[in-house]
PDB file of C-alpha atoms in Angstrom:
ATOM      1  CA  UNK A 259       0.000   0.000   0.000  1.00 62.00           C
ATOM      2  CA  UNK A 260       2.796   2.396   0.909  1.00 65.00           C
ATOM      3  CA  UNK A 261       4.565   1.624  -2.379  1.00 75.00           C
ATOM      4  CA  UNK A 262       1.453   2.480  -4.364  1.00 79.00           C
ATOM      5  CA  UNK A 263       1.005   5.712  -2.399  1.00 77.00           C
ATOM      6  CA  UNK A 264       4.613   6.668  -3.171  1.00 80.00           C
ATOM      7  CA  UNK A 265       4.003   6.101  -6.903  1.00 83.00           C
ATOM      8  CA  UNK A 266       0.874   8.252  -6.891  1.00 83.00           C
ATOM      9  CA  UNK A 267       2.644  11.034  -4.993  1.00 81.00           C
ATOM     10  CA  UNK A 268       5.560  10.883  -7.476  1.00 84.00           C
ATOM     11  CA  UNK A 269       3.145  11.082 -10.416  1.00 85.00           C
ATOM     12  CA  UNK A 270       1.376  14.094  -8.908  1.00 82.00           C
ATOM     13  CA  UNK A 271       4.697  15.855  -8.283  1.00 84.00           C
ATOM     14  CA  UNK A 272       5.798  15.203 -11.883  1.00 86.00           C
ATOM     15  CA  UNK A 273       2.493  16.573 -13.154  1.00 88.00           C
ATOM     16  CA  UNK A 274       3.002  19.723 -11.081  1.00 87.00           C
ATOM     17  CA  UNK A 275       0.123  19.042  -8.675  1.00 81.00           C
ATOM     18  CA  UNK A 276       1.961  20.102  -5.541  1.00 82.00           C
ATOM     19  CA  UNK A 277      -1.192  20.651  -3.461  1.00 84.00           C
ATOM     20  CA  UNK A 278      -2.492  17.153  -4.215  1.00 80.00           C
ATOM     21  CA  UNK A 279       0.939  15.619  -3.534  1.00 78.00           C
ATOM     22  CA  UNK A 280       1.130  17.423  -0.189  1.00 80.00           C
ATOM     23  CA  UNK A 281      -2.408  16.310   0.670  1.00 79.00           C
ATOM     24  CA  UNK A 282      -1.488  12.692  -0.103  1.00 78.00           C
ATOM     25  CA  UNK A 283       1.727  12.905   1.926  1.00 77.00           C
ATOM     26  CA  UNK A 284      -0.236  14.249   4.881  1.00 75.00           C
ATOM     27  CA  UNK A 285      -2.623  11.294   4.618  1.00 76.00           C
ATOM     28  CA  UNK A 286       0.070   8.635   4.291  1.00 76.00           C
ATOM     29  CA  UNK A 287       2.608   9.664   6.919  1.00 69.00           C
ATOM     30  CA  UNK A 288       1.756   9.252  10.585  1.00 61.00           C
ATOM     31  CA  UNK A 289       0.912  12.454  12.423  1.00 61.00           C
ATOM     32  CA  UNK A 290       3.865  14.210  14.013  1.00 59.00           C
ATOM     33  CA  UNK A 291       4.122  13.290  17.635  1.00 55.00           C
ATOM     34  CA  UNK A 292       6.981  13.503  20.026  1.00 54.00           C
ATOM     35  CA  UNK A 293       7.372  11.157  22.942  1.00 56.00           C
ATOM     36  CA  UNK A 294       8.929  13.863  25.080  1.00 59.00           C
ATOM     37  CA  UNK A 295       9.682  17.539  25.042  1.00 60.00           C
ATOM     38  CA  UNK A 296      12.879  18.829  26.541  1.00 62.00           C
ATOM     39  CA  UNK A 297      13.080  22.444  27.623  1.00 59.00           C
ATOM     40  CA  UNK A 298      16.470  24.115  27.877  1.00 56.00           C
ATOM     41  CA  UNK A 299      15.844  25.522  31.334  1.00 65.00           C
ATOM     42  CA  UNK A 300      15.439  23.636  34.594  1.00 76.00           C
ATOM     43  CA  UNK A 301      11.858  23.720  35.748  1.00 78.00           C
ATOM     44  CA  UNK A 302      10.207  23.269  39.104  1.00 80.00           C
ATOM     45  CA  UNK A 303       6.608  22.231  39.706  1.00 84.00           C
ATOM     46  CA  UNK A 304       6.608  22.444  43.494  1.00 84.00           C
ATOM     47  CA  UNK A 305       4.194  25.361  43.876  1.00 86.00           C
ATOM     48  CA  UNK A 306       1.427  27.003  41.896  1.00 86.00           C
ATOM     49  CA  UNK A 307       3.778  29.926  41.258  1.00 88.00           C
ATOM     50  CA  UNK A 308       6.424  27.537  39.844  1.00 87.00           C
ATOM     51  CA  UNK A 309       3.842  26.063  37.498  1.00 88.00           C
ATOM     52  CA  UNK A 310       2.841  29.531  36.256  1.00 89.00           C
ATOM     53  CA  UNK A 311       6.513  30.335  35.578  1.00 89.00           C
ATOM     54  CA  UNK A 312       6.883  27.045  33.705  1.00 88.00           C
ATOM     55  CA  UNK A 313       3.813  27.869  31.634  1.00 90.00           C
ATOM     56  CA  UNK A 314       5.386  31.190  30.690  1.00 91.00           C
ATOM     57  CA  UNK A 315       8.619  29.406  29.698  1.00 88.00           C
ATOM     58  CA  UNK A 316       6.636  27.054  27.452  1.00 88.00           C
ATOM     59  CA  UNK A 317       4.972  30.017  25.752  1.00 89.00           C
ATOM     60  CA  UNK A 318       8.402  31.561  25.177  1.00 89.00           C
ATOM     61  CA  UNK A 319       9.765  28.267  23.808  1.00 85.00           C
ATOM     62  CA  UNK A 320       6.930  28.191  21.266  1.00 86.00           C
ATOM     63  CA  UNK A 321       7.512  31.807  20.270  1.00 89.00           C
ATOM     64  CA  UNK A 322      11.214  31.056  19.727  1.00 87.00           C
ATOM     65  CA  UNK A 323      10.497  27.901  17.712  1.00 84.00           C
ATOM     66  CA  UNK A 324      12.044  25.537  20.263  1.00 81.00           C
ATOM     67  CA  UNK A 325       8.918  23.401  20.568  1.00 81.00           C
ATOM     68  CA  UNK A 326       5.839  22.993  18.413  1.00 82.00           C
ATOM     69  CA  UNK A 327       2.463  24.511  19.159  1.00 85.00           C
ATOM     70  CA  UNK A 328       1.045  20.987  19.391  1.00 85.00           C
ATOM     71  CA  UNK A 329       3.604  20.037  22.064  1.00 84.00           C
ATOM     72  CA  UNK A 330       2.926  23.319  23.837  1.00 87.00           C
ATOM     73  CA  UNK A 331      -0.808  22.592  23.945  1.00 89.00           C
ATOM     74  CA  UNK A 332      -0.149  19.154  25.413  1.00 87.00           C
ATOM     75  CA  UNK A 333       2.230  20.565  28.024  1.00 88.00           C
ATOM     76  CA  UNK A 334      -0.113  23.403  28.985  1.00 91.00           C
ATOM     77  CA  UNK A 335      -2.968  20.916  29.394  1.00 91.00           C
ATOM     78  CA  UNK A 336      -0.805  18.718  31.630  1.00 89.00           C
ATOM     79  CA  UNK A 337       0.281  21.765  33.647  1.00 90.00           C
ATOM     80  CA  UNK A 338      -3.358  22.783  34.033  1.00 91.00           C
ATOM     81  CA  UNK A 339      -4.179  19.446  35.622  1.00 91.00           C
ATOM     82  CA  UNK A 340      -1.068  19.629  37.772  1.00 89.00           C
ATOM     83  CA  UNK A 341      -1.887  23.118  39.043  1.00 88.00           C
ATOM     84  CA  UNK A 342      -5.352  21.897  40.053  1.00 91.00           C
ATOM     85  CA  UNK A 343      -3.807  19.105  42.114  1.00 89.00           C
ATOM     86  CA  UNK A 344      -1.247  21.466  43.657  1.00 88.00           C
ATOM     87  CA  UNK A 345      -4.032  23.893  44.554  1.00 88.00           C
ATOM     88  CA  UNK A 346      -5.932  21.144  46.337  1.00 91.00           C
ATOM     89  CA  UNK A 347      -2.750  20.172  48.170  1.00 90.00           C
ATOM     90  CA  UNK A 348      -2.107  23.776  49.247  1.00 88.00           C
ATOM     91  CA  UNK A 349      -5.726  24.167  50.402  1.00 90.00           C
ATOM     92  CA  UNK A 350      -5.398  21.010  52.500  1.00 91.00           C
ATOM     93  CA  UNK A 351      -2.246  22.377  54.120  1.00 92.00           C
ATOM     94  CA  UNK A 352      -3.965  25.692  54.855  1.00 92.00           C
ATOM     95  CA  UNK A 353      -6.963  23.894  56.338  1.00 93.00           C
ATOM     96  CA  UNK A 354      -4.652  21.908  58.637  1.00 93.00           C
ATOM     97  CA  UNK A 355      -2.944  25.135  59.760  1.00 94.00           C
ATOM     98  CA  UNK A 356      -6.288  26.822  60.481  1.00 94.00           C
ATOM     99  CA  UNK A 357      -7.491  23.817  62.469  1.00 93.00           C
ATOM    100  CA  UNK A 358      -4.257  23.825  64.473  1.00 93.00           C
ATOM    101  CA  UNK A 359      -4.642  27.544  65.230  1.00 92.00           C
ATOM    102  CA  UNK A 360      -8.241  26.981  66.304  1.00 90.00           C
ATOM    103  CA  UNK A 361      -7.199  24.136  68.626  1.00 88.00           C
ATOM    104  CA  UNK A 362      -4.424  26.278  70.132  1.00 86.00           C
ATOM    105  CA  UNK A 363      -6.842  29.155  70.658  1.00 85.00           C
ATOM    106  CA  UNK A 364      -9.401  26.874  72.288  1.00 81.00           C
ATOM    107  CA  UNK A 365      -6.746  25.352  74.566  1.00 78.00           C
ATOM    108  CA  UNK A 366      -5.479  28.805  75.491  1.00 76.00           C
ATOM    109  CA  UNK A 367      -8.990  29.981  76.414  1.00 72.00           C
ATOM    110  CA  UNK A 368      -9.535  26.859  78.529  1.00 72.00           C
ATOM    111  CA  UNK A 369      -6.200  27.412  80.246  1.00 63.00           C
ATOM    112  CA  UNK A 370      -6.957  31.091  80.921  1.00 65.00           C
ATOM    113  CA  UNK A 371     -10.341  30.220  82.434  1.00 63.00           C
ATOM    114  CA  UNK A 372      -8.833  27.570  84.667  1.00 64.00           C
ATOM    115  CA  UNK A 373      -6.358  30.080  86.159  1.00 64.00           C
ATOM    116  CA  UNK A 374      -9.105  32.410  87.358  1.00 63.00           C
ATOM    117  CA  UNK A 375     -10.556  31.356  90.715  1.00 64.00           C
ATOM    118  CA  UNK A 376     -14.161  30.250  90.625  1.00 66.00           C
ATOM    119  CA  UNK A 377     -15.302  33.226  92.715  1.00 68.00           C
ATOM    120  CA  UNK A 378     -13.648  35.621  90.190  1.00 60.00           C
ATOM    121  CA  UNK A 379     -15.369  34.303  87.081  1.00 59.00           C
ATOM    122  CA  UNK A 380     -18.258  36.263  85.694  1.00 62.00           C
ATOM    123  CA  UNK A 381     -21.554  34.529  85.345  1.00 60.00           C
ATOM    124  CA  UNK A 382     -23.400  34.972  82.093  1.00 56.00           C
ATOM    125  CA  UNK A 383     -26.029  37.073  83.867  1.00 55.00           C
ATOM    126  CA  UNK A 384     -23.331  39.344  85.325  1.00 49.00           C
ATOM    127  CA  UNK A 385     -21.667  40.104  81.977  1.00 51.00           C
ATOM    128  CA  UNK A 386     -22.437  43.381  80.234  1.00 52.00           C
ATOM    129  CA  UNK A 387     -22.442  43.795  76.461  1.00 48.00           C
TER     130      UNK A 387
END
């Protein structure tokens, strides 16, 4: 099949039908796909800010012709998923910090109340707004 396609493409080129030859070549050859993309600069994906910087580097690499737009789209899509996961991770860490602060505050209030003698504590009816 490939041999026949090569003959037809050759015939079209000899007849001067460059557009048809190009169309046939595009149909016969497998689509361009790279298994990996290597960027010249070291990248870090530890934080959301790092991922944004990496995204900017990818855009620059495309503008300078270092990687294809197709590879850039794939990378940006992967970074988008990664930034979502990192955001969830950062939110979980923040939640843990808030819970720890709330526990410490609660413990501190309990401790402060226990240091005041019973006769010195205000009753709810004695408190003024």
